[in-house]
């Protein structure tokens, strides 16, 4: 795939000066919109997960006219509901040395020096407000006996800063955001459209002014207009087919915005989570996460001997290798995800993996149960243990869990500036859909923090600065008609192929190819293979896909086909991005770039930048945004 290099880009909105004052400074310089004018301004928010739900509720509360969309039958079924382990905040309730600065430091380091310092500092700063907001809404965070909020540890941190509600933190936080949203729906400031899928962005006179959506029940194509559009449409890990994401997660909204001119940043940065239930068969359609919180008390190990087929209980202590504790004594089982995943892969590649196919390692609670008692372990992790038992038929109180890495989160997404605005004026992108805060590796419990920081606190301030110039008048009819025709043409094309293979079968093949060639380890050879094969498979898709039913009814095959079509184009960009980033950093591990210990080896001289891709008729154009580190010195990451 050919590409060219365009001019460098900069984040023009990032304030300067001491880092502690930058967000304050931006909040003060952002223009305000008076309450009477807010009522005349219209904002579309696509997505009702933690990012979109909190944003729509807050914008409604502020007095804007909001229209909100999601493809589920209820806003509270957004994928955020699946989040298990917790949400970080620099509250330092434990007095264990945490601070805003330490959370900032851990996150910049955890992201392997590929995130912006200003954004990360703001995230750490706002984190403390999120907990207050959620508690005020009644979110039932776990509490200690005395009534204080409890915390636990997540990877990449030596303090205990993760707030949680058993293994259902996302669910409880989403119910909080959903209640706030429902309140605004009842108050008439937010109009909700469930089961509507955004299929294109309307850009008029250079501004994002609306969306084209399909009513998923009737098939009707609708147009909706606004003064600004917010995409909070989640991540695209499902490009790999098998992932821990909800089955519906897809790239369509951000990809189609990319086709309209929004730059796509760091598409190759994918997070592989170390603790998931291993794949069990060819026809499996999804993978299940076992929360990272389990690594607080569970110990990861494999047999010392290769091809050891003994039951775990028959393997004596001295014949076990607690490899994370051995290799990384300072962080032990709580090393960041990228490091833990690669270590699991390495021991399995050595032939020491456990379970069918040798693709698994143990996560063992024996010592925790002996130390804390079964009841205490059950209290903390009961629902996760139950989930594991239901899926595998094994009781983790008695035998260690078997786990293996799986695709989990995408750090890449649409490029945004400090105001969370994309390269299309008026198009804001929040939550997992943007690229902004996690660099090349997201630390656990930081996605919920970012989604809610964006939705409750950052966007509602920064969007005002943009809307202060509105309302922006009528939307150009030609632009609307063009977008609508584009959507209809694509649907008609998908319906008319009438081939022999289901969209799902193409998706499965694409996903396998991505996992094999652009997964946990990437090489020049594997990426070139992928770049050769993806266009062939895409060609076959457009010649041979079979979409049953009609476009004028509820048609999940059609929905799937549209999403798979976009996954093909995204997959190609991911592989290209991975190919030209010849360094290893965070979740992007190029086998050619590793140090003597097999750890990721960055190349700061050539790659300390964000790769922001522009889509043009002549192929992708790469714009680099240089990354500068004033506060956290760029060093080789070490968790030893
Ligand atoms: C199993 C699991 C557990 C996790 N646990 C944690 C955790 O403990 N802590 C943590 O910090 N993170 C966790 N994460 C990550 C975290 O859950 C997600 O990153 C986060 O919830 C994403 O929120 P979001 O609001 O950006 O998107 P989502 O919650 O994915 O919401 C996307 C929304 O966009 C809508 N949408 C998408 N496309 C369209 C379209 N074209 N048209 C209309 N609507 C559209 C959807 O309907 C939905 O409402 C976990 C992830 C997984 C998979």
XYZ file of C-alpha atoms and ligand atoms in Angstrom:
693
model
C 0.000 0.000 0.000
C 1.524 3.304 -1.064
C 1.519 6.365 1.111
C 3.054 9.811 1.078
C 4.234 12.066 3.836
C 2.544 15.417 4.368
C 3.467 18.401 6.537
C 3.872 17.974 10.291
C 0.931 18.887 12.473
C 0.798 20.502 15.896
C -1.801 20.634 18.603
C -2.615 24.317 18.320
C -4.936 24.278 21.351
C -2.438 22.958 23.894
C -1.712 25.715 26.395
C 1.810 26.421 27.505
C 3.360 27.184 30.871
C 3.745 25.012 33.946
C 1.881 21.771 33.429
C -0.161 22.089 36.640
C -1.785 25.257 35.318
C -2.474 24.321 31.719
C -6.008 23.002 32.079
C -6.972 25.946 34.304
C -5.544 28.245 31.695
C -7.465 26.602 28.859
C -10.695 26.594 30.873
C -10.321 30.295 31.489
C -9.408 31.169 27.902
C -12.247 29.058 26.442
C -15.095 31.363 25.542
C -18.391 30.923 27.358
C -21.841 30.723 25.829
C -24.561 32.477 27.764
C -27.554 30.389 28.854
C -29.994 32.013 26.425
C -27.682 31.309 23.503
C -27.089 27.721 24.574
C -30.751 26.994 23.919
C -30.236 27.998 20.277
C -27.329 25.628 19.790
C -27.694 22.037 18.784
C -25.202 19.227 19.452
C -25.349 15.654 18.166
C -23.716 13.035 20.374
C -23.248 9.622 18.795
C -22.719 6.959 21.457
C -24.136 6.464 24.918
C -21.303 4.611 26.664
C -19.490 6.241 29.515
C -18.039 8.915 27.241
C -21.153 9.712 25.195
C -23.664 9.186 27.993
C -21.826 11.516 30.349
C -21.268 14.089 27.603
C -24.897 14.166 26.438
C -26.161 14.409 30.027
C -23.771 17.227 30.865
C -24.415 19.176 27.670
C -28.156 18.817 28.279
C -27.748 20.009 31.837
C -25.789 22.998 30.535
C -28.766 23.915 28.391
C -27.712 22.874 24.886
C -30.131 21.049 22.614
C -28.756 17.552 22.335
C -29.651 14.673 20.048
C -28.159 11.364 21.065
C -27.809 8.124 19.101
C -26.845 4.554 19.836
C -27.317 1.308 18.003
C -28.423 -0.693 21.035
C -32.036 -0.828 22.202
C -31.126 1.184 25.282
C -28.332 3.670 26.042
C -27.403 1.595 29.044
C -26.443 -1.378 26.908
C -23.371 0.362 25.501
C -20.218 -1.717 25.691
C -19.007 0.292 28.715
C -21.371 -1.805 30.779
C -18.947 -4.712 30.409
C -16.062 -2.961 32.160
C -15.085 -4.992 35.147
C -12.133 -4.054 37.270
C -12.221 -0.384 38.142
C -11.440 3.234 37.523
C -8.270 5.068 38.509
C -8.222 8.316 40.443
C -5.405 10.098 42.238
C -7.324 10.528 45.486
C -4.578 9.077 47.663
C -7.167 7.870 50.182
C -4.709 5.143 51.155
C -1.924 7.572 51.912
C 0.405 5.334 49.953
C 2.167 8.125 48.122
C -0.237 8.720 45.269
C -0.740 12.139 43.730
C -1.920 13.744 40.502
C 1.707 13.949 39.458
C 2.302 10.255 40.135
C -0.743 9.207 38.124
C 0.462 11.485 35.336
C 3.953 9.973 35.554
C 2.714 6.365 35.611
C 0.453 6.996 32.622
C 3.109 8.667 30.475
C 5.580 5.906 31.325
C 2.926 3.188 30.960
C 2.094 4.530 27.482
C 5.769 4.073 26.588
C 6.272 7.793 25.940
C 3.900 8.001 23.047
C 1.145 10.137 24.667
C 0.987 13.908 25.088
C 2.099 15.202 28.458
C -0.510 17.990 28.601
C -3.413 15.654 27.958
C -2.228 13.055 30.433
C -1.697 15.623 33.163
C -5.235 16.927 32.667
C -6.594 13.403 32.829
C -4.848 12.766 36.149
C -6.059 16.113 37.479
C -9.683 15.545 36.523
C -9.645 11.944 37.800
C -10.361 13.082 41.346
C -13.538 14.905 40.277
C -14.905 11.820 38.564
C -15.082 9.861 41.793
C -16.919 12.722 43.534
C -19.329 13.000 40.631
C -20.025 9.264 40.580
C -20.465 9.053 44.360
C -22.896 11.987 44.247
C -24.885 10.054 41.633
C -25.045 7.074 43.961
C -22.594 4.778 42.210
C -22.041 1.988 44.753
C -18.259 1.823 44.846
C -16.823 -0.835 47.138
C -16.260 0.438 50.660
C -14.086 -0.690 53.515
C -15.609 -1.821 56.781
C -15.490 1.722 58.177
C -17.393 3.105 55.199
C -14.523 4.682 53.294
C -14.165 4.020 49.595
C -11.972 1.014 48.959
C -9.276 0.823 46.298
C -7.098 -1.831 44.723
C -4.046 -1.911 42.488
C -3.822 -2.239 38.740
C -0.876 -2.858 36.449
C 1.889 -0.315 36.029
C 1.331 1.266 39.453
C 2.787 0.659 42.888
C -0.019 2.487 44.647
C -3.615 1.490 45.210
C -5.704 3.967 43.228
C -8.336 1.893 41.494
C -11.916 2.431 42.689
C -14.267 -0.422 41.930
C -17.687 -1.963 42.343
C -16.860 -5.681 42.543
C -16.193 -6.829 38.968
C -18.975 -4.596 37.612
C -17.504 -1.128 37.750
C -18.486 -0.211 34.199
C -22.048 -1.263 34.808
C -22.402 0.839 37.937
C -20.727 3.884 36.397
C -22.861 3.561 33.295
C -26.018 3.372 35.354
C -24.917 6.649 36.950
C -24.351 8.311 33.589
C -27.544 6.769 32.217
C -29.631 8.173 35.070
C -28.177 11.598 34.406
C -28.970 11.156 30.717
C -32.522 9.983 31.366
C -33.066 13.002 33.570
C -32.162 15.267 30.651
C -34.326 13.225 28.283
C -37.238 13.778 30.658
C -36.364 17.468 30.895
C -36.484 17.722 27.107
C -32.905 18.854 26.573
C -31.801 15.502 25.118
C -33.652 13.636 22.383
C -32.667 9.986 22.309
C -32.641 7.758 19.234
C -31.868 4.152 20.077
C -31.353 1.502 17.365
C -30.035 4.095 14.967
C -26.674 3.614 13.296
C -24.660 6.567 12.079
C -23.470 5.823 8.581
C -21.989 9.138 7.507
C -20.979 12.562 8.704
C -22.361 15.663 7.061
C -19.685 18.263 6.436
C -20.981 21.600 5.201
C -18.786 24.643 4.515
C -15.892 22.841 6.169
C -17.756 22.176 9.427
C -19.265 18.980 10.848
C -22.977 19.734 10.739
C -24.835 16.489 11.099
C -25.102 12.793 10.528
C -26.850 10.356 8.236
C -28.286 7.478 10.227
C -30.188 4.321 9.443
C -33.173 3.405 11.575
C -32.191 -0.187 12.255
C -35.783 -1.329 12.725
C -37.389 0.146 9.615
C -34.318 0.617 7.437
C -35.238 4.250 6.861
C -32.331 6.594 6.125
C -32.563 9.826 8.138
C -30.648 13.101 8.257
C -30.023 15.026 11.460
C -28.406 18.444 11.731
C -26.534 20.272 14.467
C -23.944 22.956 15.159
C -21.416 20.388 16.330
C -21.095 16.612 16.285
C -19.520 14.508 19.026
C -18.422 10.941 18.306
C -18.229 8.720 21.377
C -18.462 5.489 19.465
C -15.918 3.309 21.248
C -13.013 1.190 20.050
C -12.354 -1.035 17.041
C -10.719 -4.111 18.619
C -13.263 -6.272 16.798
C -11.264 -5.813 13.607
C -9.532 -8.934 15.006
C -12.916 -10.739 15.090
C -12.064 -12.406 18.377
C -11.717 -9.851 21.165
C -13.044 -9.060 24.596
C -15.210 -6.287 23.147
C -18.956 -6.582 22.835
C -19.881 -8.173 19.519
C -21.393 -4.940 18.231
C -18.289 -2.771 18.663
C -17.091 -1.538 15.302
C -15.259 1.232 13.515
C -17.947 2.528 11.169
C -18.649 5.924 12.757
C -15.019 6.983 13.069
C -14.000 5.375 9.817
C -16.653 7.223 7.852
C -15.624 10.461 9.579
C -12.062 9.603 8.524
C -13.294 9.265 4.956
C -14.748 12.782 5.323
C -11.410 14.250 6.359
C -10.797 13.496 10.043
C -7.241 12.245 10.573
C -6.814 8.784 12.094
C -4.011 8.594 14.661
C -1.809 5.637 15.597
C -4.151 2.970 14.193
C -1.626 0.214 14.917
C -1.609 0.662 18.710
C -3.683 -2.262 19.936
C -3.843 -3.493 23.488
C -3.615 -7.217 24.054
C -4.912 -7.986 27.546
C -2.984 -10.705 29.377
C -5.823 -12.281 31.343
C -8.584 -13.641 29.134
C -10.133 -17.058 28.899
C -8.181 -18.920 26.171
C -9.754 -19.597 22.775
C -11.503 -22.939 22.848
C -12.491 -23.686 19.277
C -12.753 -22.685 15.626
C -16.333 -21.503 15.856
C -15.987 -19.329 18.907
C -17.373 -15.859 18.324
C -16.004 -13.892 21.262
C -13.482 -13.906 24.067
C -14.034 -13.214 27.736
C -11.910 -10.988 29.878
C -10.851 -11.939 33.375
C -10.308 -8.552 34.959
C -6.814 -7.273 35.637
C -7.903 -6.731 39.231
C -7.426 -10.489 39.666
C -3.686 -9.915 39.430
C -3.881 -8.135 42.805
C -4.221 -11.511 44.481
C -3.787 -14.141 41.771
C -0.272 -15.357 40.998
C 0.680 -16.106 37.410
C 2.763 -19.211 36.758
C 3.648 -22.021 34.374
C 5.507 -25.293 34.982
C 9.281 -25.027 34.913
C 9.459 -28.060 32.648
C 8.401 -28.004 29.016
C 5.347 -29.990 27.934
C 4.400 -30.756 31.524
C 0.964 -32.325 31.384
C 0.467 -32.882 35.124
C -2.579 -31.320 36.762
C -1.614 -28.009 38.413
C -2.199 -29.411 41.894
C 0.356 -32.153 41.189
C 3.113 -29.720 40.325
C 5.144 -28.992 43.435
C 6.106 -25.457 44.387
C 9.738 -25.825 43.340
C 8.682 -26.902 39.852
C 6.577 -23.814 39.239
C 7.834 -20.675 37.549
C 6.127 -17.515 38.812
C 7.721 -15.824 35.850
C 6.345 -12.288 36.316
C 7.535 -12.193 39.923
C 10.886 -13.620 38.796
C 11.515 -11.270 35.862
C 9.913 -8.114 37.286
C 10.422 -8.245 41.059
C 9.450 -4.578 41.616
C 5.996 -4.864 40.001
C 5.565 -8.645 40.000
C 2.134 -9.734 38.787
C 1.148 -6.092 38.360
C 3.338 -5.210 35.405
C 1.470 -3.357 32.648
C -0.591 -5.315 30.179
C 1.765 -5.200 27.224
C 4.594 -6.605 29.331
C 2.458 -9.323 30.957
C 1.003 -10.367 27.593
C 4.362 -10.710 25.913
C 5.760 -12.622 28.866
C 2.839 -15.085 28.620
C 3.449 -15.493 24.912
C 7.150 -16.103 25.503
C 6.626 -18.881 28.058
C 4.052 -20.520 25.783
C 6.417 -20.237 22.804
C 9.022 -22.017 24.949
C 6.604 -24.957 25.256
C 5.644 -24.282 28.879
C 2.056 -23.208 28.213
C -0.793 -25.129 29.842
C -4.156 -26.436 28.686
C -5.235 -27.490 25.193
C -2.703 -26.446 22.566
C -0.345 -25.118 25.229
C -1.770 -21.626 24.857
C -2.460 -20.746 28.461
C -0.831 -19.844 31.779
C -2.180 -20.279 35.294
C -3.653 -17.498 37.406
C -3.678 -19.064 40.816
C -5.587 -17.964 43.943
C -4.422 -20.727 46.232
C -2.122 -18.463 48.244
C -4.689 -15.650 48.425
C -7.361 -18.048 49.686
C -4.944 -19.392 52.310
C -3.974 -15.870 53.344
C -7.310 -14.035 53.234
C -9.846 -16.837 53.411
C -12.284 -17.918 50.731
C -14.974 -15.457 51.837
C -12.734 -12.439 51.407
C -11.679 -13.594 47.944
C -15.290 -14.230 47.015
C -16.302 -10.775 48.162
C -13.747 -9.130 45.924
C -13.938 -11.312 42.848
C -16.991 -13.539 43.293
C -18.768 -12.598 40.085
C -15.598 -13.040 38.023
C -15.013 -16.490 39.478
C -18.588 -17.420 38.722
C -18.262 -16.189 35.145
C -15.076 -18.222 34.717
C -16.712 -21.351 36.045
C -19.754 -20.952 33.834
C -17.591 -20.691 30.736
C -14.921 -23.287 31.482
C -16.675 -25.669 33.845
C -13.721 -25.373 36.260
C -13.969 -23.958 39.756
C -11.202 -21.372 40.269
C -11.440 -21.698 44.056
C -10.140 -25.239 43.615
C -7.992 -25.162 40.454
C -6.077 -22.201 39.009
C -7.689 -20.259 36.198
C -6.168 -20.730 32.764
C -5.667 -17.479 30.941
C -4.137 -16.199 27.692
C -3.761 -12.757 26.090
C -6.501 -11.422 23.819
C -7.285 -8.217 21.932
C -8.934 -5.811 24.309
C -8.586 -2.099 23.596
C -7.467 0.205 20.817
C -5.282 3.143 21.764
C -5.519 4.496 18.216
C -8.507 6.490 17.046
C -9.417 9.791 15.482
C -6.808 12.485 16.026
C -7.988 15.266 18.335
C -6.377 18.384 19.715
C -6.327 19.397 23.383
C -9.956 20.533 23.003
C -10.855 17.017 21.763
C -11.660 18.458 18.361
C -10.716 16.477 15.266
C -9.227 17.922 12.100
C -12.789 18.650 10.922
C -13.979 21.804 12.700
C -17.016 21.037 14.828
C -16.299 17.297 15.014
C -15.304 16.311 18.553
C -14.240 12.799 19.473
C -14.221 11.407 23.015
C -13.622 8.167 24.904
C -12.043 5.158 23.247
C -12.895 6.559 19.817
C -10.125 9.149 20.014
C -6.413 8.486 20.320
C -5.444 11.025 22.871
C -4.278 9.909 26.290
C -2.823 6.424 26.435
C 0.096 6.446 24.050
C 1.198 3.017 22.906
C -0.223 1.152 25.894
C -3.167 1.949 28.142
C -2.834 1.204 31.815
C -5.679 -0.774 33.341
C -8.591 1.200 34.812
C -7.694 4.234 32.729
C -10.291 3.904 29.981
C -13.233 4.533 32.284
C -11.287 7.439 33.723
C -10.671 8.915 30.283
C -14.206 8.373 29.004
C -15.734 10.093 32.003
C -13.100 12.837 32.124
C -13.870 13.619 28.482
C -17.639 13.426 28.881
C -18.291 15.063 32.241
C -15.505 17.622 32.390
C -13.368 18.296 29.318
C -15.703 18.343 26.331
C -18.458 20.391 28.002
C -15.895 23.154 28.512
C -13.988 23.032 25.254
C -16.991 22.630 22.954
C -18.329 25.941 24.278
C -15.347 27.726 22.810
C -16.291 26.378 19.387
C -20.026 26.932 19.784
C -19.477 30.529 20.881
C -19.272 31.301 17.143
C -22.595 29.538 16.434
C -25.335 28.969 15.508
C -23.904 28.213 12.099
C -27.063 28.626 9.986
C -28.510 26.347 7.356
C -26.714 23.233 6.266
C -25.775 23.069 2.609
C -28.396 20.903 0.896
C -25.903 19.569 -1.638
C -23.614 18.284 1.101
C -26.550 16.514 2.742
C -27.757 14.969 -0.487
C -24.260 13.792 -1.356
C -23.829 12.093 2.040
C -27.228 10.473 1.799
C -26.565 9.164 -1.706
C -23.224 7.772 -0.570
C -24.930 5.839 2.226
C -27.710 4.522 0.004
C -25.265 3.515 -2.721
C -23.146 1.529 -0.291
C -26.197 -0.284 1.075
C -27.462 -1.050 -2.430
C -24.043 -2.340 -3.418
C -23.916 -4.653 -0.417
C -27.429 -5.940 -1.087
C -26.780 -6.558 -4.764
C -23.650 -8.748 -4.596
C -25.705 -11.808 -3.706
C -22.695 -14.081 -3.363
C -22.150 -17.166 -1.275
C -20.217 -16.149 1.862
C -21.612 -14.486 4.962
C -20.131 -11.213 6.245
C -19.229 -13.135 9.382
C -17.083 -15.625 7.497
C -15.126 -12.774 5.879
C -14.791 -11.090 9.249
C -13.458 -14.272 10.828
C -10.858 -14.655 8.095
C -9.814 -11.015 8.300
C -9.558 -11.259 12.075
C -7.359 -14.340 11.951
C -5.108 -12.685 9.437
C -4.819 -9.606 11.656
C -4.069 -11.700 14.728
C -1.442 -13.774 12.910
C 0.256 -10.910 11.095
C -0.496 -7.758 13.075
C -1.173 -9.158 16.545
C 0.976 -9.504 19.633
C 4.154 -9.608 17.595
C 4.638 -7.992 14.208
C 7.443 -8.333 11.694
C 8.135 -6.650 8.395
C 7.452 -9.940 6.666
C 4.153 -10.603 8.439
C 2.911 -7.067 7.835
C 3.808 -7.201 4.157
C 1.915 -10.485 3.896
C -1.117 -8.880 5.536
C -0.941 -5.892 3.217
C -0.937 -8.250 0.251
C -3.767 -10.442 1.510
C -6.192 -7.800 2.844
C -6.933 -6.220 -0.572
C -7.449 -9.685 -2.081
C -9.873 -10.646 0.651
C -11.661 -7.292 0.366
C -12.009 -7.819 -3.373
C -13.500 -11.241 -2.719
C -15.853 -9.695 -0.152
C -17.240 -7.234 -2.672
C -17.616 -10.042 -5.271
C -18.980 -12.764 -3.070
C -20.653 -11.500 0.092
C -24.197 -12.650 0.700
C -26.555 -10.269 2.459
C -29.921 -11.896 2.979
C -33.218 -10.068 3.581
C -33.880 -6.505 2.466
C -32.591 -3.084 3.404
C -36.047 -1.908 4.467
C -36.345 -3.993 7.592
C -34.403 -5.078 10.658
C -31.416 -6.747 9.005
C -28.471 -7.702 11.137
C -26.621 -9.264 8.213
C -26.687 -5.947 6.410
C -25.481 -4.129 9.531
C -22.653 -6.595 9.855
C -21.700 -6.364 6.187
C -21.322 -2.577 6.369
C -19.131 -2.858 9.450
C -16.948 -5.594 7.946
C -16.460 -3.480 4.810
C -15.059 -0.698 6.996
C -12.909 -3.142 8.973
C -11.139 -4.121 5.743
C -10.076 -0.543 5.057
C -9.105 0.059 8.667
C -7.112 -3.195 8.812
C -5.084 -2.081 5.841
C -4.238 1.238 7.493
C -3.355 -0.520 10.751
C -0.882 -2.784 8.987
C 0.651 0.102 7.062
C 1.032 2.115 10.260
C 2.591 -0.916 11.976
C 4.913 -1.541 9.036
C 6.437 1.901 8.923
C 6.780 2.232 12.712
C 9.896 0.078 12.788
C 10.352 0.539 16.531
C 8.630 -1.389 19.322
C 6.617 0.610 21.821
C 3.911 -0.495 24.252
C 1.404 -2.761 22.554
C 3.154 -2.386 19.190
C 5.886 -5.007 19.297
C 8.072 -5.273 16.227
C 10.146 -8.433 16.596
C 13.034 -6.678 14.851
C 13.225 -4.064 17.610
C 13.860 -5.635 21.017
C 16.613 -5.389 23.572
C 18.792 -8.193 24.883
C 16.066 -9.168 27.400
C 13.391 -9.301 24.734
C 11.723 -6.074 25.905
C 10.259 -3.510 23.501
C 12.971 -1.236 22.141
C 11.802 2.254 21.235
C 13.487 4.460 18.672
C 12.879 7.921 20.080
C 14.978 9.639 17.502
C 12.769 8.566 14.631
C 9.431 7.750 16.208
C 8.662 10.143 19.052
C 5.599 11.293 17.189
C 1.913 10.651 16.728
C 1.196 9.211 13.284
C -1.886 10.997 12.004
C -3.257 9.637 8.731
C -5.211 11.637 6.222
C -7.274 9.781 3.648
C -7.050 11.162 0.119
C -8.061 9.841 -3.301
C -4.344 9.325 -3.992
C -3.843 7.143 -0.929
C -3.020 7.741 2.717
C -0.943 10.741 3.720
C 1.044 10.608 6.952
C 1.289 13.710 9.132
C 3.571 13.500 12.133
C 2.848 15.334 15.344
C 6.111 15.539 17.304
C 5.893 14.545 20.962
C 7.893 16.477 23.499
C 8.621 15.444 27.075
C 9.388 18.269 29.443
C 8.414 16.609 32.704
C 8.814 12.852 32.415
C 12.205 12.052 31.000
C 12.110 9.580 28.135
C 13.867 6.461 29.320
C 13.725 2.776 28.555
C 10.731 1.561 30.569
C 11.638 -0.732 33.408
C 9.386 -2.592 35.812
C 12.167 -4.612 37.331
C -14.572 -6.768 28.992
C -13.990 -5.402 29.193
C -13.705 -4.949 30.472
C -13.167 -3.681 30.675
N -12.891 -3.267 31.940
C -12.380 -2.030 32.133
C -12.102 -1.558 33.436
O -12.301 -2.249 34.420
N -11.601 -0.320 33.578
C -11.362 0.492 32.509
O -10.916 1.619 32.699
N -11.652 0.067 31.257
C -12.152 -1.155 31.042
N -12.423 -1.575 29.785
C -12.347 -0.625 28.665
C -13.588 0.274 28.676
O -14.712 -0.494 29.029
C -13.872 0.940 27.338
O -12.705 1.475 26.800
C -14.890 2.055 27.531
O -16.022 1.586 28.219
C -15.292 2.666 26.205
O -16.298 3.612 26.470
P -16.847 4.544 25.329
O -17.901 5.377 25.936
O -15.712 5.238 24.658
O -17.466 3.549 24.240
P -18.583 2.386 24.363
O -18.970 2.084 25.735
O -18.089 1.284 23.488
O -19.846 3.025 23.701
C -19.948 3.219 22.305
C -21.300 3.803 22.020
O -21.301 4.244 20.671
C -22.457 3.763 20.005
N -22.095 3.621 18.596
C -20.961 3.116 18.065
N -20.996 3.220 16.722
C -22.173 3.794 16.412
C -22.784 4.168 15.193
N -22.187 3.983 14.009
N -24.012 4.734 15.249
C -24.639 4.942 16.448
N -24.093 4.628 17.635
C -22.871 4.057 17.601
C -22.806 2.471 20.710
O -24.179 2.199 20.517
C -22.468 2.850 22.162
O -23.564 3.534 22.710
C -12.920 -2.853 29.566
C -13.198 -3.323 28.280
C -13.691 -4.588 28.092
C -13.886 -5.074 26.701
